[in-house]
Tab-separated table of C-alpha atoms in Angstrom:
chain	number	residue	atom	x	y	z
X	18	ALA	CA	27.592	0.502	-24.955
X	19	GLN	CA	25.630	3.491	-26.140
X	20	LYS	CA	27.150	6.914	-25.833
X	21	ILE	CA	25.907	10.401	-26.697
X	22	THR	CA	28.262	13.362	-26.921
X	23	GLN	CA	27.231	16.997	-26.920
X	24	THR	CA	30.368	19.091	-27.146
X	25	GLN	CA	28.805	22.538	-26.739
X	26	PRO	CA	28.041	23.225	-23.082
X	27	GLY	CA	26.661	26.664	-23.930
X	28	MET	CA	25.754	28.753	-26.959
X	29	PHE	CA	24.680	32.350	-27.463
X	30	VAL	CA	22.757	33.179	-30.616
X	31	GLN	CA	21.169	36.356	-31.895
X	32	GLU	CA	17.393	36.290	-32.191
X	33	LYS	CA	16.094	35.270	-35.647
X	34	GLU	CA	19.319	33.520	-36.581
X	35	ALA	CA	19.491	29.805	-37.214
X	36	VAL	CA	21.335	27.650	-34.705
X	37	THR	CA	22.844	24.188	-34.892
X	38	LEU	CA	23.280	22.086	-31.778
X	39	ASP	CA	25.768	19.262	-32.183
X	40	CYS	CA	25.240	15.653	-31.192
X	41	THR	CA	27.326	12.592	-31.985
X	42	TYR	CA	26.507	9.083	-30.918
X	43	ASP	CA	28.099	5.694	-30.668
X	44	THR	CA	26.312	2.380	-30.947
X	45	SER	CA	26.957	-1.003	-32.481
X	46	ASP	CA	23.266	-1.558	-33.209
X	47	GLN	CA	21.825	-1.115	-36.692
X	48	SER	CA	18.393	-0.153	-35.379
X	49	TYR	CA	18.175	2.840	-33.096
X	50	GLY	CA	16.290	6.056	-32.514
X	51	LEU	CA	17.632	9.551	-31.906
X	52	PHE	CA	15.677	12.149	-29.979
X	53	TRP	CA	15.987	15.774	-29.003
X	54	TYR	CA	14.392	17.220	-25.897
X	55	LYS	CA	14.131	20.796	-24.676
X	56	GLN	CA	14.261	21.692	-21.005
X	57	PRO	CA	13.290	25.328	-20.311
X	58	SER	CA	14.058	27.000	-17.017
X	59	SER	CA	10.694	25.813	-15.699
X	60	GLY	CA	12.179	22.306	-15.687
X	61	GLU	CA	9.924	20.130	-17.804
X	62	MET	CA	11.316	17.898	-20.557
X	63	ILE	CA	9.666	18.612	-23.898
X	64	PHE	CA	10.024	16.196	-26.814
X	65	LEU	CA	11.047	18.027	-29.992
X	66	ILE	CA	11.968	15.645	-32.761
X	67	TYR	CA	12.795	12.025	-33.562
X	68	GLN	CA	14.980	10.350	-36.215
X	69	GLY	CA	15.051	6.616	-36.834
X	70	SER	CA	18.233	4.967	-38.013
X	71	TYR	CA	16.509	3.617	-41.118
X	72	ASP	CA	14.821	6.890	-42.021
X	73	GLU	CA	16.247	8.100	-45.302
X	74	GLN	CA	15.058	11.671	-44.937
X	75	ASN	CA	15.982	14.095	-42.214
X	76	ALA	CA	13.198	14.646	-39.703
X	77	THR	CA	11.503	18.039	-39.530
X	78	GLU	CA	8.995	19.478	-37.046
X	79	GLY	CA	8.119	23.106	-37.651
X	80	ARG	CA	11.225	25.182	-36.999
X	81	TYR	CA	13.171	22.117	-35.868
X	82	SER	CA	15.045	19.832	-38.196
X	83	LEU	CA	17.488	17.058	-37.534
X	84	ASN	CA	20.611	16.895	-39.672
X	85	PHE	CA	21.220	13.141	-39.630
X	86	GLN	CA	24.559	11.951	-40.990
X	87	LYS	CA	24.641	8.233	-40.336
X	88	ALA	CA	28.171	7.548	-41.565
X	89	ARG	CA	29.510	10.252	-39.257
X	90	LYS	CA	27.176	9.177	-36.450
X	91	SER	CA	25.892	12.674	-35.956
X	92	ALA	CA	22.380	13.945	-35.329
X	93	ASN	CA	22.544	17.713	-35.073
X	94	LEU	CA	19.466	19.753	-34.216
X	95	VAL	CA	18.841	22.826	-36.361
X	96	ILE	CA	16.507	25.532	-35.125
X	97	SER	CA	15.558	28.054	-37.780
X	98	ALA	CA	14.635	31.663	-37.049
X	99	SER	CA	15.417	31.429	-33.346
X	100	GLN	CA	13.099	33.063	-30.829
X	101	LEU	CA	13.627	34.249	-27.258
X	102	GLY	CA	11.497	31.327	-26.085
X	103	ASP	CA	14.063	28.912	-27.515
X	104	SER	CA	16.407	29.731	-24.644
X	105	ALA	CA	16.694	26.441	-22.763
X	106	MET	CA	18.799	23.326	-22.223
X	107	TYR	CA	18.700	20.935	-25.149
X	108	PHE	CA	19.365	17.234	-24.764
X	109	CYS	CA	20.194	14.705	-27.426
X	110	ALA	CA	19.249	11.117	-26.577
X	111	MET	CA	19.430	7.683	-28.158
X	112	ARG	CA	17.553	4.460	-27.752
X	113	ASP	CA	18.817	1.192	-29.234
X	114	GLY	CA	16.377	-1.030	-31.048
X	115	GLY	CA	16.303	-3.669	-28.345
X	116	ASN	CA	16.719	-1.385	-25.384
X	117	GLU	CA	14.140	0.341	-23.255
X	118	LYS	CA	16.170	3.177	-21.908
X	119	LEU	CA	17.133	6.538	-23.327
X	120	THR	CA	20.795	7.441	-23.033
X	121	PHE	CA	21.210	11.197	-22.781
X	122	GLY	CA	23.994	13.577	-23.643
X	123	THR	CA	25.161	16.211	-21.185
X	124	GLY	CA	23.085	18.925	-22.817
X	125	THR	CA	23.687	22.321	-24.433
X	126	ARG	CA	22.429	25.490	-22.807
X	127	LEU	CA	21.155	27.769	-25.566
X	128	THR	CA	20.645	31.463	-24.897
X	129	ILE	CA	18.909	33.616	-27.485
X	130	ILE	CA	19.993	37.267	-27.383
X	131	PRO	CA	17.460	39.939	-28.381
R	28	ASP	CA	-5.776	16.644	-20.021
R	29	THR	CA	-2.212	16.300	-18.666
R	30	ALA	CA	-0.395	13.425	-20.356
R	31	VAL	CA	2.139	12.450	-17.686
R	32	SER	CA	1.656	13.906	-14.231
R	33	GLN	CA	3.744	13.668	-11.095
R	34	THR	CA	3.070	14.593	-7.499
R	35	PRO	CA	4.433	16.354	-5.646
R	36	LYS	CA	6.310	18.898	-7.753
R	37	TYR	CA	8.552	19.829	-4.847
R	38	LEU	CA	9.554	17.672	-1.901
R	39	VAL	CA	11.738	18.896	0.946
R	40	THR	CA	12.540	16.425	3.700
R	41	GLN	CA	15.078	15.462	6.338
R	42	MET	CA	17.741	12.796	5.997
R	43	GLY	CA	16.563	9.394	7.080
R	44	ASN	CA	12.923	9.945	6.159
R	45	ASP	CA	10.917	7.795	3.746
R	46	LYS	CA	9.053	9.473	0.894
R	47	SER	CA	7.079	8.603	-2.217
R	48	ILE	CA	6.612	10.249	-5.593
R	49	LYS	CA	3.566	9.364	-7.650
R	50	CYS	CA	3.283	9.231	-11.427
R	51	GLU	CA	0.276	8.758	-13.660
R	52	GLN	CA	-0.076	8.749	-17.433
R	53	ASN	CA	-3.299	8.998	-19.409
R	54	LEU	CA	-1.758	8.238	-22.793
R	55	GLY	CA	-2.620	4.549	-22.730
R	56	HIS	CA	1.076	3.679	-22.871
R	57	ASP	CA	2.399	0.296	-21.819
R	58	THR	CA	5.820	1.317	-20.548
R	59	MET	CA	6.775	3.747	-17.794
R	60	TYR	CA	10.141	4.936	-16.536
R	61	TRP	CA	11.870	6.790	-13.746
R	62	TYR	CA	14.860	9.002	-14.535
R	63	LYS	CA	17.069	10.982	-12.179
R	64	GLN	CA	18.547	14.366	-13.135
R	65	ASP	CA	21.465	15.402	-10.961
R	66	SER	CA	22.689	18.879	-10.096
R	67	LYS	CA	24.754	18.982	-13.298
R	68	LYS	CA	21.604	18.301	-15.334
R	69	PHE	CA	22.702	14.790	-16.282
R	70	LEU	CA	19.749	12.457	-16.859
R	71	LYS	CA	19.991	8.756	-16.141
R	72	ILE	CA	17.465	5.938	-16.237
R	73	MET	CA	16.610	4.293	-12.939
R	74	PHE	CA	13.735	1.906	-13.652
R	75	SER	CA	11.409	0.832	-16.404
R	76	TYR	CA	8.114	-1.050	-16.152
R	77	ASN	CA	6.135	-2.618	-18.951
R	78	ASN	CA	2.563	-3.543	-18.098
R	79	LYS	CA	3.373	-3.619	-14.383
R	80	GLU	CA	6.462	-5.771	-14.901
R	81	LEU	CA	9.934	-4.491	-14.035
R	82	ILE	CA	12.190	-4.600	-17.105
R	83	ILE	CA	15.029	-2.227	-16.277
R	84	ASN	CA	16.652	-1.823	-12.913
R	85	GLU	CA	19.862	0.154	-13.275
R	86	THR	CA	22.396	0.149	-10.476
R	87	VAL	CA	20.147	1.974	-8.080
R	88	PRO	CA	20.413	1.497	-4.294
R	89	ASN	CA	17.729	-0.827	-2.984
R	90	ARG	CA	16.434	2.061	-0.874
R	91	PHE	CA	14.618	2.978	-4.077
R	92	SER	CA	11.619	0.803	-4.819
R	93	PRO	CA	9.280	1.371	-7.734
R	94	LYS	CA	5.710	0.140	-7.558
R	95	SER	CA	3.296	-0.179	-10.456
R	96	PRO	CA	-0.286	-0.883	-9.310
R	97	ASP	CA	-1.480	-0.747	-12.932
R	98	LYS	CA	-0.005	0.211	-16.255
R	99	ALA	CA	-1.085	3.846	-15.891
R	100	HIS	CA	0.758	4.377	-12.607
R	101	LEU	CA	4.357	4.049	-11.527
R	102	ASN	CA	5.267	5.272	-8.075
R	103	LEU	CA	8.727	5.660	-6.588
R	104	HIS	CA	9.299	5.016	-2.913
R	105	ILE	CA	12.566	6.029	-1.300
R	106	ASN	CA	13.617	4.773	2.131
R	107	SER	CA	16.158	6.318	4.478
R	108	LEU	CA	16.763	9.386	2.337
R	109	GLU	CA	20.350	10.610	1.992
R	110	LEU	CA	21.769	13.984	0.993
R	111	GLY	CA	22.901	12.514	-2.335
R	112	ASP	CA	19.327	11.674	-3.247
R	113	SER	CA	18.652	15.369	-3.811
R	114	ALA	CA	17.821	15.651	-7.515
R	115	VAL	CA	14.968	16.077	-9.945
R	116	TYR	CA	13.102	12.845	-10.616
R	117	PHE	CA	11.267	12.463	-13.894
R	118	CYS	CA	8.627	9.954	-14.769
R	119	ALA	CA	8.141	9.122	-18.453
R	120	SER	CA	6.027	6.816	-20.566
R	121	SER	CA	6.096	5.319	-24.062
R	122	GLN	CA	3.768	3.275	-26.207
R	123	ALA	CA	5.516	-0.069	-26.207
R	124	SER	CA	8.669	-1.793	-25.168
R	125	GLY	CA	11.554	-3.164	-27.166
R	126	GLY	CA	11.498	-0.616	-29.947
R	127	GLY	CA	13.994	2.127	-30.592
R	128	THR	CA	11.372	4.283	-32.210
R	129	ASP	CA	9.036	4.805	-29.304
R	130	THR	CA	9.059	8.364	-28.076
R	131	GLN	CA	9.159	8.817	-24.338
R	132	TYR	CA	7.012	11.587	-22.910
R	133	PHE	CA	8.085	13.086	-19.641
R	134	GLY	CA	6.239	14.345	-16.614
R	135	PRO	CA	6.986	17.779	-15.128
R	136	GLY	CA	9.543	16.398	-12.666
R	137	THR	CA	9.724	16.300	-8.880
R	138	ARG	CA	12.478	18.297	-7.237
R	139	LEU	CA	13.571	16.408	-4.132
R	140	THR	CA	15.698	18.233	-1.575
R	141	VAL	CA	17.112	16.284	1.338
R	142	LEU	CA	18.310	18.408	4.263
């Protein structure tokens, strides 16, 4: 069965610093996708970044990058130059190749301090 | 030009009532989903439809019944509401089924409160 683990329930980071949010996963499938979503206090779920299991390069989207270490089964999200608007819950999720559903981690609440 | 929309955004109702949440996507996607987010922020899949056909039905009480009139709409009807049904319900959609790479895009959520 798929499992996603986010071990940091909360993080406080100074504005403009980089931050790494941890995510480890467990699956027996060779083909899978890893996703990060942001949920601000307003409640919506915003897609940030995607990494496929066969992608050789780490995914990047603007200030977001995904540090994908396949052998360690980790998919950490790195946010560079953090901003106050980055304060939110962040969810790591996985989808197996033959599976429709996303399995989510428990989330990390990130607070950016001015 | 909203991609995935849900109505209503907030729903407050009494125990025992029946209510519906509507979802529409204008992304041309084939697959739609319902997720439930509990009070601890944990998100879990409930249902998935591909081209109006049910493909995932997690262990959800049969008081919950999804209905897909066409591939752009997936509504959630809940009978005999219970206190434990209070949660945020998210609709989502993705391009196709069966692929790990398809990104799911979420609606704004519906916060259901059962009194």
